[in-house]
PDB file of C-alpha atoms in Angstrom:
ATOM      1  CA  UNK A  20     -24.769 -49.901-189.059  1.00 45.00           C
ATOM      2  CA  UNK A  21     -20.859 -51.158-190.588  1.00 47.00           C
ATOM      3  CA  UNK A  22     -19.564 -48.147-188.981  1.00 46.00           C
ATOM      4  CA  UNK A  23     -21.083 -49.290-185.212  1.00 42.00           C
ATOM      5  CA  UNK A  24     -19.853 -52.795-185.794  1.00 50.00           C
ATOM      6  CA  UNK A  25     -16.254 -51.437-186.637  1.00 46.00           C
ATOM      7  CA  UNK A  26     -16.696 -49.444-183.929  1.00 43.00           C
ATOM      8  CA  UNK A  27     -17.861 -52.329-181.535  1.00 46.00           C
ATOM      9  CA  UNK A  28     -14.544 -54.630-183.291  1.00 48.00           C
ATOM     10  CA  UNK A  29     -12.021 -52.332-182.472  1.00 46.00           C
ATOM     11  CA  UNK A  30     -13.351 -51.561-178.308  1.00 47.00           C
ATOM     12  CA  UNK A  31     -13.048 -54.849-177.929  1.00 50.00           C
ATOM     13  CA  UNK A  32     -10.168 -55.659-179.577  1.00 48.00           C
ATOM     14  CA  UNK A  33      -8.582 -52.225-178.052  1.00 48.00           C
ATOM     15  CA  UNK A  34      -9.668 -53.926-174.775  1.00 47.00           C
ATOM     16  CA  UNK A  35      -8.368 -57.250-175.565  1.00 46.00           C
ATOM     17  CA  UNK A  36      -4.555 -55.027-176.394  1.00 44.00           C
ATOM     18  CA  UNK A  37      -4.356 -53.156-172.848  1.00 43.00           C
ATOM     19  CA  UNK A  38      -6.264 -55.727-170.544  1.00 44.00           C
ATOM     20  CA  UNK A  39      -2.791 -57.272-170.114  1.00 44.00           C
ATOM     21  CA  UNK A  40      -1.586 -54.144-168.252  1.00 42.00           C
ATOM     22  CA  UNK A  41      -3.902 -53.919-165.634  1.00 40.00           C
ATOM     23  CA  UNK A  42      -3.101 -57.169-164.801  1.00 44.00           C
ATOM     24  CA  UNK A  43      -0.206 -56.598-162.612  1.00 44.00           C
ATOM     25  CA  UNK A  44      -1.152 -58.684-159.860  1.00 39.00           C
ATOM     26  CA  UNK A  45      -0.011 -61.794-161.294  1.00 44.00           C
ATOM     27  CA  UNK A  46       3.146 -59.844-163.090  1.00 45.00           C
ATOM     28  CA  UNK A  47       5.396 -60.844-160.109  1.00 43.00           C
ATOM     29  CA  UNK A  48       4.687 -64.679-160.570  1.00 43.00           C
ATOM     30  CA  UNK A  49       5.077 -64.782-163.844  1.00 45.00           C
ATOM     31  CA  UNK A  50       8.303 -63.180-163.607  1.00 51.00           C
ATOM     32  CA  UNK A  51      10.050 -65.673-161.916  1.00 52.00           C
ATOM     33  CA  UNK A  52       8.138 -68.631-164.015  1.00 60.00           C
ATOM     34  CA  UNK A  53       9.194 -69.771-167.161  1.00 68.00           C
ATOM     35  CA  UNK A  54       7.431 -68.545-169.873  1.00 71.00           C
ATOM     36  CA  UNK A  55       7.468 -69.715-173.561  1.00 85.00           C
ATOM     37  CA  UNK A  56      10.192 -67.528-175.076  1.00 89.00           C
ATOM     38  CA  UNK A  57      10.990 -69.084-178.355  1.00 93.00           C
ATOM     39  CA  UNK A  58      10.868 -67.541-181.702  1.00 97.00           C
ATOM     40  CA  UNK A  59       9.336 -69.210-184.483  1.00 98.00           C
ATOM     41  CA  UNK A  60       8.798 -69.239-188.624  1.00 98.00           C
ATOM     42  CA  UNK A  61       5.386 -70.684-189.499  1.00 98.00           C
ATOM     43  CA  UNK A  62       2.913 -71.078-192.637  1.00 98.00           C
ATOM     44  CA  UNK A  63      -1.401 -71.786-192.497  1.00 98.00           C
ATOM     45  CA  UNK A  64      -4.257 -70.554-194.230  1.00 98.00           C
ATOM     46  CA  UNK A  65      -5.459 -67.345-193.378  1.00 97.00           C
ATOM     47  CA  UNK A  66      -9.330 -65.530-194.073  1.00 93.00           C
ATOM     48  CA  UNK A  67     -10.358 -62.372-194.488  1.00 90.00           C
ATOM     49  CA  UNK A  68     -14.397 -62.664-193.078  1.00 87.00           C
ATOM     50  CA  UNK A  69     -15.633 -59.360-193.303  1.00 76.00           C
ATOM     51  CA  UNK A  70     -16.029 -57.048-196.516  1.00 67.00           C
ATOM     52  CA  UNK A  71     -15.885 -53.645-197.651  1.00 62.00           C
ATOM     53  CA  UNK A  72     -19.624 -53.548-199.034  1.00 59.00           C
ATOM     54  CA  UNK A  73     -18.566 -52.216-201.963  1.00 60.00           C
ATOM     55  CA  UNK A  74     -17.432 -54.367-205.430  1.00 58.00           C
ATOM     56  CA  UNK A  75     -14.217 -55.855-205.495  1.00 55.00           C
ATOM     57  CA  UNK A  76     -13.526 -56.271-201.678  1.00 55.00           C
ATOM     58  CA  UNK A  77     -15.208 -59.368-200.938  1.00 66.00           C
ATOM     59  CA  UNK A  78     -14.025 -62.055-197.865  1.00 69.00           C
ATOM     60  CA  UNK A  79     -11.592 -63.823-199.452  1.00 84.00           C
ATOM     61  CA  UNK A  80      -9.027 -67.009-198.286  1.00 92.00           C
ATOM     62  CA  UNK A  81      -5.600 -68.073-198.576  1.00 95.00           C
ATOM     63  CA  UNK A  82      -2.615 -68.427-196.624  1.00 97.00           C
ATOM     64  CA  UNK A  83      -0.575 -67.133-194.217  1.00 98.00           C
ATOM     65  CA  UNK A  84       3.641 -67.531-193.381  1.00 98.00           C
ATOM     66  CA  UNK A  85       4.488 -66.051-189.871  1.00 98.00           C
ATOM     67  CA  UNK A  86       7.201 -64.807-187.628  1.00 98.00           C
ATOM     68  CA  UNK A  87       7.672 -64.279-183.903  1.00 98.00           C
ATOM     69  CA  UNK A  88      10.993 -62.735-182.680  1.00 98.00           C
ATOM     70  CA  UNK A  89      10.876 -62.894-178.980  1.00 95.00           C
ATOM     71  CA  UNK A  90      12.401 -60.446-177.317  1.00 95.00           C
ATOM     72  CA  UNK A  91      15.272 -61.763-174.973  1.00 92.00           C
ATOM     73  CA  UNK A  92      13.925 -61.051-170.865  1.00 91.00           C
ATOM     74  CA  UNK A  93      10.823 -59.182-172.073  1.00 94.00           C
ATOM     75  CA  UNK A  94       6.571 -60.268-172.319  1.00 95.00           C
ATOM     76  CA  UNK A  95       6.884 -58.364-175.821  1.00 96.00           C
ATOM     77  CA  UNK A  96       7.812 -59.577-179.492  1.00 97.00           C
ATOM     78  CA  UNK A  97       8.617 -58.744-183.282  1.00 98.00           C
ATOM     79  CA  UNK A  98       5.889 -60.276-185.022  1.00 98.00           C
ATOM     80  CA  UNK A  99       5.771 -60.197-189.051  1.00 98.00           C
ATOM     81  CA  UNK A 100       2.790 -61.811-190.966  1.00 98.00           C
ATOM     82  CA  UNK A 101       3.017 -62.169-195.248  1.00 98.00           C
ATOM     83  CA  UNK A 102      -1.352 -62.907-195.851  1.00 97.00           C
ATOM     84  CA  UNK A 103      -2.050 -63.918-199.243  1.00 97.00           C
ATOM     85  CA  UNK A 104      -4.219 -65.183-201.679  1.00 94.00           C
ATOM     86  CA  UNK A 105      -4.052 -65.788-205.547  1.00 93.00           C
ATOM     87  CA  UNK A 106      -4.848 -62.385-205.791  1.00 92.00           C
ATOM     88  CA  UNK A 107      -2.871 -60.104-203.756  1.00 94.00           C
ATOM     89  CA  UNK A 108      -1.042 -60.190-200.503  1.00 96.00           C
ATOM     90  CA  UNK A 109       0.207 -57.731-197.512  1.00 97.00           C
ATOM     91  CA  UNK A 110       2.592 -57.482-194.652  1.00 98.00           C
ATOM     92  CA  UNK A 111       2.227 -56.944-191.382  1.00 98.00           C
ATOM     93  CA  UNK A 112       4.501 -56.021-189.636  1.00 98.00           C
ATOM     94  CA  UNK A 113       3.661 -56.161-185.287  1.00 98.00           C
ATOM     95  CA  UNK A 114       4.711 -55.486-182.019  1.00 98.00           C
ATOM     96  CA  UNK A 115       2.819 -57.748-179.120  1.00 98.00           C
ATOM     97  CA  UNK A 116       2.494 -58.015-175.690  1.00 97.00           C
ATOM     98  CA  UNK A 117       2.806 -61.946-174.632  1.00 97.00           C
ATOM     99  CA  UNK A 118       1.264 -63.281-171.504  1.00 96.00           C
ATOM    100  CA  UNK A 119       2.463 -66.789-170.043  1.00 94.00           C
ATOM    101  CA  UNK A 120      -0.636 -68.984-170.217  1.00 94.00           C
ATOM    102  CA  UNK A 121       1.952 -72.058-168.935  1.00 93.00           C
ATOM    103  CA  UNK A 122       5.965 -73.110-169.751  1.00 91.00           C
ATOM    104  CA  UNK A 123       4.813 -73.681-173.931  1.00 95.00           C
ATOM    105  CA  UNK A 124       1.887 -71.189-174.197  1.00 96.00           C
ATOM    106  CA  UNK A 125       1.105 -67.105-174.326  1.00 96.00           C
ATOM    107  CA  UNK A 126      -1.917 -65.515-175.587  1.00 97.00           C
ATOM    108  CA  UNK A 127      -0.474 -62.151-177.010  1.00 98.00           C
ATOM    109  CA  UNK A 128      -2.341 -58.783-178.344  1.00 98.00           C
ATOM    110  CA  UNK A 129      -0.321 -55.830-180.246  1.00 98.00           C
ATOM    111  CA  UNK A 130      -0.402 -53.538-183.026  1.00 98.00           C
ATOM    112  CA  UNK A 131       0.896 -53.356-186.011  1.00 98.00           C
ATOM    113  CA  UNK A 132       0.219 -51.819-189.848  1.00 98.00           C
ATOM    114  CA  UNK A 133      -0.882 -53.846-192.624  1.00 98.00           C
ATOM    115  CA  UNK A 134       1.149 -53.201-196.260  1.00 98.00           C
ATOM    116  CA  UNK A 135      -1.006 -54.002-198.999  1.00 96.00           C
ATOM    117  CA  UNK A 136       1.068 -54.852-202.098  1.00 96.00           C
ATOM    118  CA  UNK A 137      -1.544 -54.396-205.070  1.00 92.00           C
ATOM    119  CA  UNK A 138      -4.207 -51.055-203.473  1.00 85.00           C
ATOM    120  CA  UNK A 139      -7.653 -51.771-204.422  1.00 84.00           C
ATOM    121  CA  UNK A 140      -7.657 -55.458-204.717  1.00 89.00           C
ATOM    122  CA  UNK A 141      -8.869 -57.755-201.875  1.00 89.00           C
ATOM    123  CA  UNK A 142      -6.059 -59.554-199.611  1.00 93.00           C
ATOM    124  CA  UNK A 143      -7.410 -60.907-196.108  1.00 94.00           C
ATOM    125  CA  UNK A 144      -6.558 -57.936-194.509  1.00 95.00           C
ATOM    126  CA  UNK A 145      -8.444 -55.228-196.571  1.00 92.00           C
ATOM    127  CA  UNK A 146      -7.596 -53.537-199.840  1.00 92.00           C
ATOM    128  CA  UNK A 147      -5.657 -50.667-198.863  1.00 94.00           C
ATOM    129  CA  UNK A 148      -2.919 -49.896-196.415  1.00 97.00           C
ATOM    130  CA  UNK A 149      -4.340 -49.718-192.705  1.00 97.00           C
ATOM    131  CA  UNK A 150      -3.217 -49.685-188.875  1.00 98.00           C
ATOM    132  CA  UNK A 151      -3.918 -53.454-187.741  1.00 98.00           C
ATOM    133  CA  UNK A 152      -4.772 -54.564-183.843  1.00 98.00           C
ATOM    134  CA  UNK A 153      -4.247 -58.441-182.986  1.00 98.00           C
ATOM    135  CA  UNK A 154      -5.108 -61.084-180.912  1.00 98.00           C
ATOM    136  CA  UNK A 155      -3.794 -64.504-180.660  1.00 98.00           C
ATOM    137  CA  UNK A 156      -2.729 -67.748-179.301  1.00 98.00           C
ATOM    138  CA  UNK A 157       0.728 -69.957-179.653  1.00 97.00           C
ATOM    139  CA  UNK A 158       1.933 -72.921-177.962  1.00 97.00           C
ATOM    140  CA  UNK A 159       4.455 -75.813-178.126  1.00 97.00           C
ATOM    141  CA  UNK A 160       3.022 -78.770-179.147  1.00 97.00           C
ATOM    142  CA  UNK A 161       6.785 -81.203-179.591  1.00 97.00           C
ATOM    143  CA  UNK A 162      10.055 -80.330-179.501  1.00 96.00           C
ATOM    144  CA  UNK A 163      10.669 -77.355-182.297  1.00 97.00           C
ATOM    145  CA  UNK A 164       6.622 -77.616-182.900  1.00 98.00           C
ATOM    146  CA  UNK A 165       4.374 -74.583-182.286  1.00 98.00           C
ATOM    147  CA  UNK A 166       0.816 -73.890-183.299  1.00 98.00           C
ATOM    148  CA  UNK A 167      -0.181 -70.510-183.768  1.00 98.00           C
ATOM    149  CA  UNK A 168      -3.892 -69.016-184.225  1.00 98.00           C
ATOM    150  CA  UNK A 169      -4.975 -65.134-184.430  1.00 98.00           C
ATOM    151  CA  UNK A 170      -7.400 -61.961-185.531  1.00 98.00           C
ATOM    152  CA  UNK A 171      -6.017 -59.304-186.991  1.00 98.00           C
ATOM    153  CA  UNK A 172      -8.529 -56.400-187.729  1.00 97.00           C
ATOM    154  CA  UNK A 173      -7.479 -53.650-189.979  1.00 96.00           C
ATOM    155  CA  UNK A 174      -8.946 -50.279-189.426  1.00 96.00           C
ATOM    156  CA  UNK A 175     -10.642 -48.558-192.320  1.00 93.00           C
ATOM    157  CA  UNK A 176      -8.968 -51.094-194.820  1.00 93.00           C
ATOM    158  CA  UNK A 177     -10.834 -50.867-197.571  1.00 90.00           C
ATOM    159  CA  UNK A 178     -11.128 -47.863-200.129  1.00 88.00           C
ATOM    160  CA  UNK A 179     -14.434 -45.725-200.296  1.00 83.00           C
ATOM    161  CA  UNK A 180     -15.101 -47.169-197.479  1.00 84.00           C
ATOM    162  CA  UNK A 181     -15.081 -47.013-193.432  1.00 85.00           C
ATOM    163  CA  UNK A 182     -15.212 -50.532-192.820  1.00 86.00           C
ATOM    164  CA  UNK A 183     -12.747 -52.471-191.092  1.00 91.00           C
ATOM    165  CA  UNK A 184     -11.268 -55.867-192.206  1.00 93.00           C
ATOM    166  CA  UNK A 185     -11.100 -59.356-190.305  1.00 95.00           C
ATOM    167  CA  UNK A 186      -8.666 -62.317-190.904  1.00 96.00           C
ATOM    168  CA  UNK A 187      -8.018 -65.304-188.976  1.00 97.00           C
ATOM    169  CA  UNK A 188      -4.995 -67.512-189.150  1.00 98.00           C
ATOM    170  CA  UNK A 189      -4.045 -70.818-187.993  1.00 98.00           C
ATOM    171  CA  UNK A 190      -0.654 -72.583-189.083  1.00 98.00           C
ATOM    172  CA  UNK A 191       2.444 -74.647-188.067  1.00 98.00           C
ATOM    173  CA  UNK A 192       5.985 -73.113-186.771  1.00 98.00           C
ATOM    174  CA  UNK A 193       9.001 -74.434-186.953  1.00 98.00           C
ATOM    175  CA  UNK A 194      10.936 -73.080-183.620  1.00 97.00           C
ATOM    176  CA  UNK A 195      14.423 -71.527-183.975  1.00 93.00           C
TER     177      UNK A 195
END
């Protein structure tokens, strides 16, 4: 049953990562409209929800520090995500597609890889090192000010065992 839920996770999120590129009707128009393009350092809590189902891979919380670099003239960006807890941490290192929502918004999906620093103990994305898909949402809320919120699911990310791990962020950037 954990296997067909992984596998259910990652069609959608795979559909969530290529949706944007069937949707070149509206490419053209948001060519020519400004987009938010700024790059941005940020810090939040962060939660892994799901769990290995097997001992020492429970959900777990913590934190989060962020980074978008946009990509000068281009919907993509250098993402890089440090997830944490008291326990153990790991980076993430991603590459997203951005689509303009308005002038201070984008909704972005991407791929990345998830480094976990100590194997076999729980971070929020998993216990071992794993391919990560993500989904997310970041907008200007004041000058310099962005809010950022996302999924990242790591595939087969914990040890001894095929299930996939989920953590959500939410934080504050500082634009630069």
């Amino acid at each position: 049953m954990r296997s067909l839920q992984s596998v259910a996770m990652l069609s959608g999120l795979a559909a969530l990562v290529v949706s944007p590129l069937f949707l070149g009707a509206g490419a053209a128009s948001a060519q020519t409209a400004p987009r938010y393009d700024r790059s941005y350092v940020g810090a939040g809590i962060s939660g892994g929800v799901l769990s290995g189902g097997r001992g020492n891979d429970d959900t777990s919380f913590g934190g989060n520090v962020q980074g978008r670099f946009a990509i000068p003239n281009t919907p993509v960006s250098a993402r890089g995500s440090v997830l944490f807890t008291g326990d153990n941490s790991a980076i993430v290192p991603t590459v997203t597609y951005d689509v303009r929502l308005n002038d201070k918004s984008n909704v972005y999906a991407g791929a990345g890889y998830s480094f976990v620093q100590n194997g076999g103990v729980t971070s929020p994305i998993g216990n071992q090192d794993a391919p990560v898909l993500t989904v997310g949402v970041e907008s200007q809320v004041a000058k310099g000010v962005v809010v950022y919120s996302d999924a990242k699911y790591g595939i087969n990310a914990y040890r001894g065992s095929d299930a996939g791990a989920l953590s959500l962020q939410a934080g504050v950037g500082l634009e630069f």
